Each structure stands twice: as structure tokens, then as C-alpha cells.
Coordinates of N, CA and C in Angstrom, one line a residue:
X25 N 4.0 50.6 10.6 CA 5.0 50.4 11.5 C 6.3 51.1 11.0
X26 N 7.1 50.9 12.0 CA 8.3 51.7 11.8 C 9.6 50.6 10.6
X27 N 10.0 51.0 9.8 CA 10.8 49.9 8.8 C 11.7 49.8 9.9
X28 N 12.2 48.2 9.5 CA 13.7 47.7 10.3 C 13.7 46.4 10.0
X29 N 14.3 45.8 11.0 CA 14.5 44.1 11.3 C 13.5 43.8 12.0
X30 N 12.3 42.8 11.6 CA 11.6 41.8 12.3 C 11.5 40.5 12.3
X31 N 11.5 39.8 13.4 CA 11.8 38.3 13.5 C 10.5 37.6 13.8
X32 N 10.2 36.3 12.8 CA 9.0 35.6 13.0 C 8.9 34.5 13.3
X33 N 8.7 33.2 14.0 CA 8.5 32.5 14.0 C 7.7 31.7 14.1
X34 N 7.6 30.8 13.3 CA 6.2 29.3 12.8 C 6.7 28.1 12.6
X35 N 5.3 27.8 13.4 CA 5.9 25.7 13.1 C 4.7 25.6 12.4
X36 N 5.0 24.1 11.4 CA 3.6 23.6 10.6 C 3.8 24.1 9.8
X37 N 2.2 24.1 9.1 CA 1.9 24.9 7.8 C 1.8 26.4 8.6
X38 N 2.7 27.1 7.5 CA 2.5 29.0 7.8 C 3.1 29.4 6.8
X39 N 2.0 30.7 6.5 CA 2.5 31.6 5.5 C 3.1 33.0 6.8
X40 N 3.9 33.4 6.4 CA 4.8 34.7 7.4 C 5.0 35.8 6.3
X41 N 4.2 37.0 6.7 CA 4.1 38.4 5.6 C 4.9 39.3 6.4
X42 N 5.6 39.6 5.8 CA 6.6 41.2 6.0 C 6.0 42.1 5.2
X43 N 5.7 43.2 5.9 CA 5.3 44.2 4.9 C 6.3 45.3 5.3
X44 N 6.8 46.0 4.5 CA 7.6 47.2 4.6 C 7.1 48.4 4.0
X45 N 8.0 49.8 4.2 CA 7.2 50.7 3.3 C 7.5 50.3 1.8
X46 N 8.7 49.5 1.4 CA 8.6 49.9 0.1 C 8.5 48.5 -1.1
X47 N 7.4 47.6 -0.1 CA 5.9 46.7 -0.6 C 6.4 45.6 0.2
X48 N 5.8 44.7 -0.7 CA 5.2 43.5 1.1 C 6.5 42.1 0.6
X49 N 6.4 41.7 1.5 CA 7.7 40.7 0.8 C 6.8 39.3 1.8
X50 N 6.4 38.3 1.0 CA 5.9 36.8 1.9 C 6.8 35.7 1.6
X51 N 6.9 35.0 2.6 CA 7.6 33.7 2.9 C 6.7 32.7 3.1
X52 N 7.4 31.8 2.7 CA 6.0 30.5 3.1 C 6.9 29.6 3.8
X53 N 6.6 28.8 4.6 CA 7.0 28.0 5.4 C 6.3 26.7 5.1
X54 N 7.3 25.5 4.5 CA 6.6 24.5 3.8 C 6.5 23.4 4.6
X55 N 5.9 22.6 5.1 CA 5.8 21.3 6.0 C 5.0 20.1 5.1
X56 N 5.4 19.3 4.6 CA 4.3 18.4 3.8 C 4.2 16.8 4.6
X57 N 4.4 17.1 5.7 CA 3.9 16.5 6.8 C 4.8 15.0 6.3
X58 N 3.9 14.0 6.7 CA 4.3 12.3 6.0 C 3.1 11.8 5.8
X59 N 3.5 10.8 4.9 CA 2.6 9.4 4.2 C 2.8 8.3 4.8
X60 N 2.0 7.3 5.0 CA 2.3 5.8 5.3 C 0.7 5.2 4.8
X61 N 0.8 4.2 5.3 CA -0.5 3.0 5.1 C -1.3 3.7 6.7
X62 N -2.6 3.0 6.2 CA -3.7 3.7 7.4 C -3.6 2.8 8.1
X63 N -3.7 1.4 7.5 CA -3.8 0.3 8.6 C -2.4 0.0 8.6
X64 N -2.2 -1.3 9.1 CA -0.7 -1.9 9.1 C -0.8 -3.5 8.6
X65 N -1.9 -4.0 9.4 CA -1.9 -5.7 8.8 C -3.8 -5.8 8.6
X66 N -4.1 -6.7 7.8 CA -5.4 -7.0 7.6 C -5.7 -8.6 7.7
X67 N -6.3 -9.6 8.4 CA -6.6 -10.7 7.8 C -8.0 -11.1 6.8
X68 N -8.0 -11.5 6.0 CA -9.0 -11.8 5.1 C -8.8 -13.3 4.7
X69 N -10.3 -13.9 4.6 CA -10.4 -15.4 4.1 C -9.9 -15.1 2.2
X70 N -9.2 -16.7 1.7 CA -8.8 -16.6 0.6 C -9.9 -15.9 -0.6
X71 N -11.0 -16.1 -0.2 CA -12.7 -16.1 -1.1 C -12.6 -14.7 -1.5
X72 N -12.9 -14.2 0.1 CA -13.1 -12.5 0.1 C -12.2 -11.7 -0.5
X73 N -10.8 -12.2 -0.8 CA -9.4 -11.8 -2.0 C -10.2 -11.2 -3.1
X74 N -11.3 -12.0 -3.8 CA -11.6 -12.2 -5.0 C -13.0 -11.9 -5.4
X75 N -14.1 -11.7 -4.1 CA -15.2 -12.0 -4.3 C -15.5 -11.1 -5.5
X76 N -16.2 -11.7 -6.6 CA -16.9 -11.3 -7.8 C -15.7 -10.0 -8.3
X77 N -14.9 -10.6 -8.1 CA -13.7 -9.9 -9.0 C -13.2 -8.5 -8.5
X78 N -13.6 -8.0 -7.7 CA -14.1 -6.7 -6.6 C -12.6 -6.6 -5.7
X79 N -11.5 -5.9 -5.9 CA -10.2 -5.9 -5.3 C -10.0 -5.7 -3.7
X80 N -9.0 -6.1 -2.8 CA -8.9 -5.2 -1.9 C -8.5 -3.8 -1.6
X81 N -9.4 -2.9 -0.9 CA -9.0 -1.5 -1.2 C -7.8 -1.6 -0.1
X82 N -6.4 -1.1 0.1 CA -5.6 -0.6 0.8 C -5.1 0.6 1.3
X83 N -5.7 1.2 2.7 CA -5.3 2.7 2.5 C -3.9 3.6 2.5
X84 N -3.8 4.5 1.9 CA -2.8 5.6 2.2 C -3.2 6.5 2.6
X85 N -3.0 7.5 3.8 CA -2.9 8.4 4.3 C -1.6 9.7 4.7
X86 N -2.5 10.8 4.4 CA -1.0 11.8 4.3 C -1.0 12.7 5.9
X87 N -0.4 12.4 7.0 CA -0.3 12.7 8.4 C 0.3 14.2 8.7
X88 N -0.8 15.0 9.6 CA 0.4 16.2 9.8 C -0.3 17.4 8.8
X89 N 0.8 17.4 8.5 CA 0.8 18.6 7.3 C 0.7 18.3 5.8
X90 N 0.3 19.5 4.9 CA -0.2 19.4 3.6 C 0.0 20.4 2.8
X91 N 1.6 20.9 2.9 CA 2.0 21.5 2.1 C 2.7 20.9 0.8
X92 N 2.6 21.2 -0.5 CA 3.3 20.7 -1.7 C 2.3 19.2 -2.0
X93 N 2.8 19.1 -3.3 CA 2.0 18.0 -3.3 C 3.6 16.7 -3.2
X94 N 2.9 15.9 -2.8 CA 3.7 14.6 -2.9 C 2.8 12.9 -3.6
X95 N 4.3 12.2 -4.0 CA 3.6 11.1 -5.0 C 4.4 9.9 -4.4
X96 N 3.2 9.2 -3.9 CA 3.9 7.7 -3.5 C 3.7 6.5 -4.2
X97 N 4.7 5.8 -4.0 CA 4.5 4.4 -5.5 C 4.3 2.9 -3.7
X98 N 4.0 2.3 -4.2 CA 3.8 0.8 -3.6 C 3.7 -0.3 -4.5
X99 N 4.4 -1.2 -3.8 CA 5.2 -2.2 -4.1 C 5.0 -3.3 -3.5
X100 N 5.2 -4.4 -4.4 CA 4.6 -6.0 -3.5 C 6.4 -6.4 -3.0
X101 N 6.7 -6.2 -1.5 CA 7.8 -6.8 -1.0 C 7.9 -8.6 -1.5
X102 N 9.0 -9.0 -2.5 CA 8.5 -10.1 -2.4 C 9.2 -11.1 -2.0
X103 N 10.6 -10.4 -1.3 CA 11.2 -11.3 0.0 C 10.0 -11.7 1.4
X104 N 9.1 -10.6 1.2 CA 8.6 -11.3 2.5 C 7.1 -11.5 2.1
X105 N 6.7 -11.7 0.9 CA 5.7 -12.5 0.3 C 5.7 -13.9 0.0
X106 N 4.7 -14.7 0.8 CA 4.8 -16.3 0.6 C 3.4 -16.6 -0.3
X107 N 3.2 -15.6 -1.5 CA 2.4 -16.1 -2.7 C 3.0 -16.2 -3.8
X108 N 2.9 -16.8 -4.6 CA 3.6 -16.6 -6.2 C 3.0 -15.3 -7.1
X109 N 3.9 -14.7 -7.3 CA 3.4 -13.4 -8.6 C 2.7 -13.9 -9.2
X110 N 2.2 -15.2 -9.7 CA 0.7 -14.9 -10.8 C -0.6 -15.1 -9.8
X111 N -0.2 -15.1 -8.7 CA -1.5 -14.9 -8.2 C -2.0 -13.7 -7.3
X112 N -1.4 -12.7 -7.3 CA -1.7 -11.6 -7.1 C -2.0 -10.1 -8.2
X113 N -2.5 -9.2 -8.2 CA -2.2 -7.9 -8.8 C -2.5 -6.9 -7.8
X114 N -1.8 -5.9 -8.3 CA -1.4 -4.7 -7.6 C -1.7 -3.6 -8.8
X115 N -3.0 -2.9 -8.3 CA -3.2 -2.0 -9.2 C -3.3 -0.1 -8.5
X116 N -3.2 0.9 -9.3 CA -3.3 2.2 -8.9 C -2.3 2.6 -7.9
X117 N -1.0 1.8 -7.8 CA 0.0 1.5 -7.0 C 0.8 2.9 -6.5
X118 N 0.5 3.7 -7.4 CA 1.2 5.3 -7.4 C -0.3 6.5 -7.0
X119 N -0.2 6.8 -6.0 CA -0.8 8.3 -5.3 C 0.0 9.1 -5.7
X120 N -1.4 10.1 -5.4 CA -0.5 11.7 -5.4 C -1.6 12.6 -4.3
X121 N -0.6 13.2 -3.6 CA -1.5 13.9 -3.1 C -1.3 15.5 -3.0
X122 N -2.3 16.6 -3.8 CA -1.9 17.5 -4.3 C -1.5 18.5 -2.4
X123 N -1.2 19.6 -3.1 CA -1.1 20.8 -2.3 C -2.8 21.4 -1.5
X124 N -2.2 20.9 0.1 CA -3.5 21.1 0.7 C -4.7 20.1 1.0
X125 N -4.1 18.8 0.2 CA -4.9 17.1 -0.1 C -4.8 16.8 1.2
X126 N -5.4 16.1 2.4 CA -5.0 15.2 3.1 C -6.2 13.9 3.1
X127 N -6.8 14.1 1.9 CA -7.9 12.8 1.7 C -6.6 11.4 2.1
X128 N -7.7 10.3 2.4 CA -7.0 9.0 2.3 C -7.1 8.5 0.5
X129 N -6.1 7.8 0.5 CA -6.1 7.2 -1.1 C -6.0 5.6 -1.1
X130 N -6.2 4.9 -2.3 CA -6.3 3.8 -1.9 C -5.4 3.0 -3.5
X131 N -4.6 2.0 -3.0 CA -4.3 0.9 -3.7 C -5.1 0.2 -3.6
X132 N -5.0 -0.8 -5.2 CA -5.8 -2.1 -5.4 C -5.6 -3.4 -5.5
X133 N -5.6 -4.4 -4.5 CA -5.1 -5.9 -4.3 C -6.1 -6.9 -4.8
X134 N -5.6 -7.5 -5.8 CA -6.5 -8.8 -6.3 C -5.9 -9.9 -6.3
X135 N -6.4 -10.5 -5.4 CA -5.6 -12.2 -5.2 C -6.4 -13.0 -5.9
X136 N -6.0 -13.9 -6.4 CA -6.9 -14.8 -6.7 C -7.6 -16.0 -5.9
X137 N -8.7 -16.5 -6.0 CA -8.7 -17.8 -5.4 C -9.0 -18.8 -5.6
X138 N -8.4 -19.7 -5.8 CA -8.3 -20.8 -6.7 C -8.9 -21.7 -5.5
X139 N -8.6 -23.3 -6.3 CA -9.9 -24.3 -5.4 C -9.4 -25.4 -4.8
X140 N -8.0 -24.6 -4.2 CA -6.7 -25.8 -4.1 C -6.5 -25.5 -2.6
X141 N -6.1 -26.2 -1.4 CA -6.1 -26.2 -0.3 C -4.5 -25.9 -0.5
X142 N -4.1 -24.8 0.0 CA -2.5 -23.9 0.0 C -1.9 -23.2 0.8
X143 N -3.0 -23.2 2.3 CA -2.7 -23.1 3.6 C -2.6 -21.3 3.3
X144 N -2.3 -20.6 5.0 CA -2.2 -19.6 5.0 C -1.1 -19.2 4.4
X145 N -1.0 -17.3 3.6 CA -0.3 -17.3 3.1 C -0.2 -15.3 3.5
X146 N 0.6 -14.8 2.9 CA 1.0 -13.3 3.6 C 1.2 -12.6 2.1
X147 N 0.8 -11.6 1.9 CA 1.3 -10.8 0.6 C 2.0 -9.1 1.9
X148 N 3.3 -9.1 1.4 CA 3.4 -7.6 2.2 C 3.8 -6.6 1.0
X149 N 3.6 -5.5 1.4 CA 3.3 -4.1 0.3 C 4.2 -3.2 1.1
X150 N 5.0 -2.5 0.9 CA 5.6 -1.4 0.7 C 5.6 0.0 0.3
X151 N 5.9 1.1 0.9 CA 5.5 2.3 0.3 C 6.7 3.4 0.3
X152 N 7.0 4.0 -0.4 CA 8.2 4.9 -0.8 C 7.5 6.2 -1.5
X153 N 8.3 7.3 -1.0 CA 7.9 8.7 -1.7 C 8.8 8.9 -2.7
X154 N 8.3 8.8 -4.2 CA 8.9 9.1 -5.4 C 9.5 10.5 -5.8
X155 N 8.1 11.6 -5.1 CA 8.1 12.9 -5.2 C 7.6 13.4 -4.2
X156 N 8.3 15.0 -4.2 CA 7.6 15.7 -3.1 C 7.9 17.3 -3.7
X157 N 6.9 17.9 -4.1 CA 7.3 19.6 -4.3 C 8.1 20.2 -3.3
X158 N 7.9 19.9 -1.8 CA 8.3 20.8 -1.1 C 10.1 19.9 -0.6
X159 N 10.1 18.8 -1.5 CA 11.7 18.2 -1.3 C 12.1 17.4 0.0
X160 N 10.9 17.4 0.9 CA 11.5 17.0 2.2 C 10.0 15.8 2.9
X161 N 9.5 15.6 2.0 CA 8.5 14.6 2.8 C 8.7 13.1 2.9
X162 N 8.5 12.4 3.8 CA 8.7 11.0 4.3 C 7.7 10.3 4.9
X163 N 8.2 9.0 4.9 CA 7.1 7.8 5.5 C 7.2 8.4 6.6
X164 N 5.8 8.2 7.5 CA 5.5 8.1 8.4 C 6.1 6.8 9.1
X165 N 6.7 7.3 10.2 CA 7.6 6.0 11.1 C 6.3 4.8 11.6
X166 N 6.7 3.9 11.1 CA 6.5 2.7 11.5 C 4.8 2.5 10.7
X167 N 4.8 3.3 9.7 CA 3.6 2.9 8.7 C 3.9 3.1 7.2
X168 N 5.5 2.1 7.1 CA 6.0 1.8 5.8 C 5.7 0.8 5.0
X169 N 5.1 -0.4 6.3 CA 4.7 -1.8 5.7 C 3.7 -1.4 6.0
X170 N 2.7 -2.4 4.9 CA 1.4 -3.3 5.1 C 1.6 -4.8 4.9
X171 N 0.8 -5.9 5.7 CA 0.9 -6.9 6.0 C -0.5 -7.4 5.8
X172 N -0.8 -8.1 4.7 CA -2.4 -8.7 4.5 C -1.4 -10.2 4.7
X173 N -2.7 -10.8 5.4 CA -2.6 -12.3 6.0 C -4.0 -12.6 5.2
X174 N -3.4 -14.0 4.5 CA -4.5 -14.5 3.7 C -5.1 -16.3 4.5
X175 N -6.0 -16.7 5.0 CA -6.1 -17.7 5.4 C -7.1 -18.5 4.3
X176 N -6.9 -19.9 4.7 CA -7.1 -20.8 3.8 C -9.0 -20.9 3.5
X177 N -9.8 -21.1 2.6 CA -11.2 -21.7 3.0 C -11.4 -22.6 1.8
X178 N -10.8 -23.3 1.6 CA -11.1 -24.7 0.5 C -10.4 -25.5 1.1
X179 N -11.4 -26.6 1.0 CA -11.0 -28.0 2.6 C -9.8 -28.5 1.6
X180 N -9.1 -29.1 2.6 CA -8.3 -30.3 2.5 C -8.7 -31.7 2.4
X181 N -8.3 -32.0 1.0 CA -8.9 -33.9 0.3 C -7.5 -34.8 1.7
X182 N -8.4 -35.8 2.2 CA -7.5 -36.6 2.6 C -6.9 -37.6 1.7
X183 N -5.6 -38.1 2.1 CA -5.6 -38.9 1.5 C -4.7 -38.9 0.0
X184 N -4.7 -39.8 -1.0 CA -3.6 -40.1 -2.2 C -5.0 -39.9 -3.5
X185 N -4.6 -39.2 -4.2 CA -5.4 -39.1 -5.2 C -4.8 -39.3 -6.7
X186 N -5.4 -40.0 -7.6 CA -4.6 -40.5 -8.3 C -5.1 -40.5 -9.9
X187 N -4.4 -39.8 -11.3 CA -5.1 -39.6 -12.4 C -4.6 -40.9 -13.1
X188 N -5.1 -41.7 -13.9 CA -5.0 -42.6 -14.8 C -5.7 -42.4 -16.0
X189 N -4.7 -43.0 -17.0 CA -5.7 -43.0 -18.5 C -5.7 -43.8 -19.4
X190 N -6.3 -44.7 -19.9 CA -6.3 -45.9 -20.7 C -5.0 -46.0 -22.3
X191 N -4.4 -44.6 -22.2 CA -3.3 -44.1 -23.1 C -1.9 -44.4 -22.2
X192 N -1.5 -45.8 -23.1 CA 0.1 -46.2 -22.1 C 1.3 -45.0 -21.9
X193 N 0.9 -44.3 -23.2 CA 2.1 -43.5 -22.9 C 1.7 -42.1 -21.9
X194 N 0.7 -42.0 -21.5 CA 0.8 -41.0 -20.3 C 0.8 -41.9 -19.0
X195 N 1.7 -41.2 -18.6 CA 2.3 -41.0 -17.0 C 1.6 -41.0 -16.0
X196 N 1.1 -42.1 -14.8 CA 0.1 -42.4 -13.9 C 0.9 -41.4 -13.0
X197 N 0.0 -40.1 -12.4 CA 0.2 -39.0 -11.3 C 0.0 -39.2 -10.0
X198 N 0.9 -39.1 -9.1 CA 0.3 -38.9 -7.9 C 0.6 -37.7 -6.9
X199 N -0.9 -37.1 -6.3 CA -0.8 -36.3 -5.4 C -0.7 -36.2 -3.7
X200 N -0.4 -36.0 -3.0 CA -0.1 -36.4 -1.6 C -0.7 -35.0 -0.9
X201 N -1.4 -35.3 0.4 CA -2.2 -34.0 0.6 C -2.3 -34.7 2.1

């Protein structure tokens, strides 16, 4: 072609080559799309939290485009968690997903479950982009939260239950249920 000014335009992922006579000059055009959770809420019985020690998987997905790599961290929100921190873990909490990755990834949730009637309960998770090669990637709107709802499966004792011990100086307990 004849040398001069040429004008190109691309949306998305695109690579854009100028070739001139005096060699090629390429542009890349970066889009590294967004991240969020795949689902948004889950319910699960307290049992299935825990069965045979085996965690909940929770997905991440990278939406769009898949330029650069980007790294997301997750987090147990625990203003809006109604479990106590020793009874949960949060494991493999930090993704990455390289340049050209748009696999799903997964965090690991292990609740415990104990043999105590504690009613329904909510753990919510959070997700934030720590990194991004190409400097500009974000949550996907309105797939920032995850919301696991935990419901109860150990009956409720009716009734006053009460520890005693033939030793005066411990303290006769009582439970209310």
C-alpha cells in the first residue's frame, strides 16, 4: 500500500497491525473483561457444610474478555455474617487468571457442624480485584457478593436440661432451649 495515515478501529480483544514500508509497527488493544462469583446465593443443610470433611466449592468466573492476567482475593464479609469465625474456613481465597484464562475457579468453604440446634445461619463472601496486568479490570456488576444460607438439621431438645455433680463446689447449669 501506499505509506500515510491509517485509521483502525476495534472493540474487545484485538490485536491492530500497521505495516509500513519502513517495518510493521502492532498495537494491542487490551480488554480483560470482569470477574465476579458464578452463582450469587446457595442454600445448603448444616451436615452437607462438612460432609466427610470435603469443603464447599464456590465459583469464580472471568466474563467478556481475557486479556492480561488478573488476581482476585475473597473475603468472609463479617458484618453480614451471622456465624462465629471459629466455625468457618475460607481456603484458596486468592485466583488468578492468566492471559487468555477464562476457566471458572473455585474458593473453599468449610463450615463446621456441630450437634447443637443454632437455627439458620448466612456466611457472605466478597470479592475484590487485587491485580490486573492490563490496569483496568473489575467486578462484574451485581456479582460482587456471594450469599450461602446455611439451614439447621440437628433437632431441637425440648424443654430445661440440667448438669449436676455430687462435687459441692461445681456450679448446678442450666440450659433453656
Amino acid at each position: 500500500g501506499k505509506p500515510g495515515f491509517y485509521t483502525a478501529t476495534a472493540e474487545g480483544d484485538a490485536e491492530v497491525v500497521f505495516t509500513q514500508t519502513n517495518g510493521k509497527i502492532t498495537y494491542q488493544l487490551w480488554n480483560p473483561g470482569t470477574v465476579g462469583f458464578t452463582r450469587l446465593e446457595r442454600t445448603v443443610t448444616e451436615s452437607v457444610c462438612d460432609l466427610d470433611g470435603i469443603p464447599l466449592s464456590i465459583g469464580l468466573s472471568r466474563y467478556e474478555h481475557k486479556s492480561g492476567e488478573i488476581e482476585v482475593r475473597v473475603s468472609v464479609d463479617t458484618n453480614l455474617t451471622t456465624l462465629s469465625t471459629n466455625r468457618y474456613a475460607l481456603t484458596e481465597r486468592e485466583q488468578t487468571w492468566a492471559d487468555g484464562d477464562l476457566e471458572e475457579k473455585f474458593v473453599k468453604l468449610m463450615i463446621e457442624d456441630d450437634i447443637f440446634y443454632d437455627g439458620t445461619f448466612r456466611v457472605v463472601l466478597k470479592a475484590e480485584v487485587v491485580s490486573s496486568t492490563a490496569g483496568d479490570a473489575t467486578l462484574a456488576e451485581g456479582r460482587e457478593v456471594y450469599t450461602l444460607t446455611v439451614t439447621e438439621d440437628d433437632i431441637q431438645a425440648p424443654g430445661r436440661v440440667y448438669f449436676k455433680r455430687a462435687d459441692p463446689g461445681y456450679a448446678r447449669g442450666t440450659m433453656l432451649y
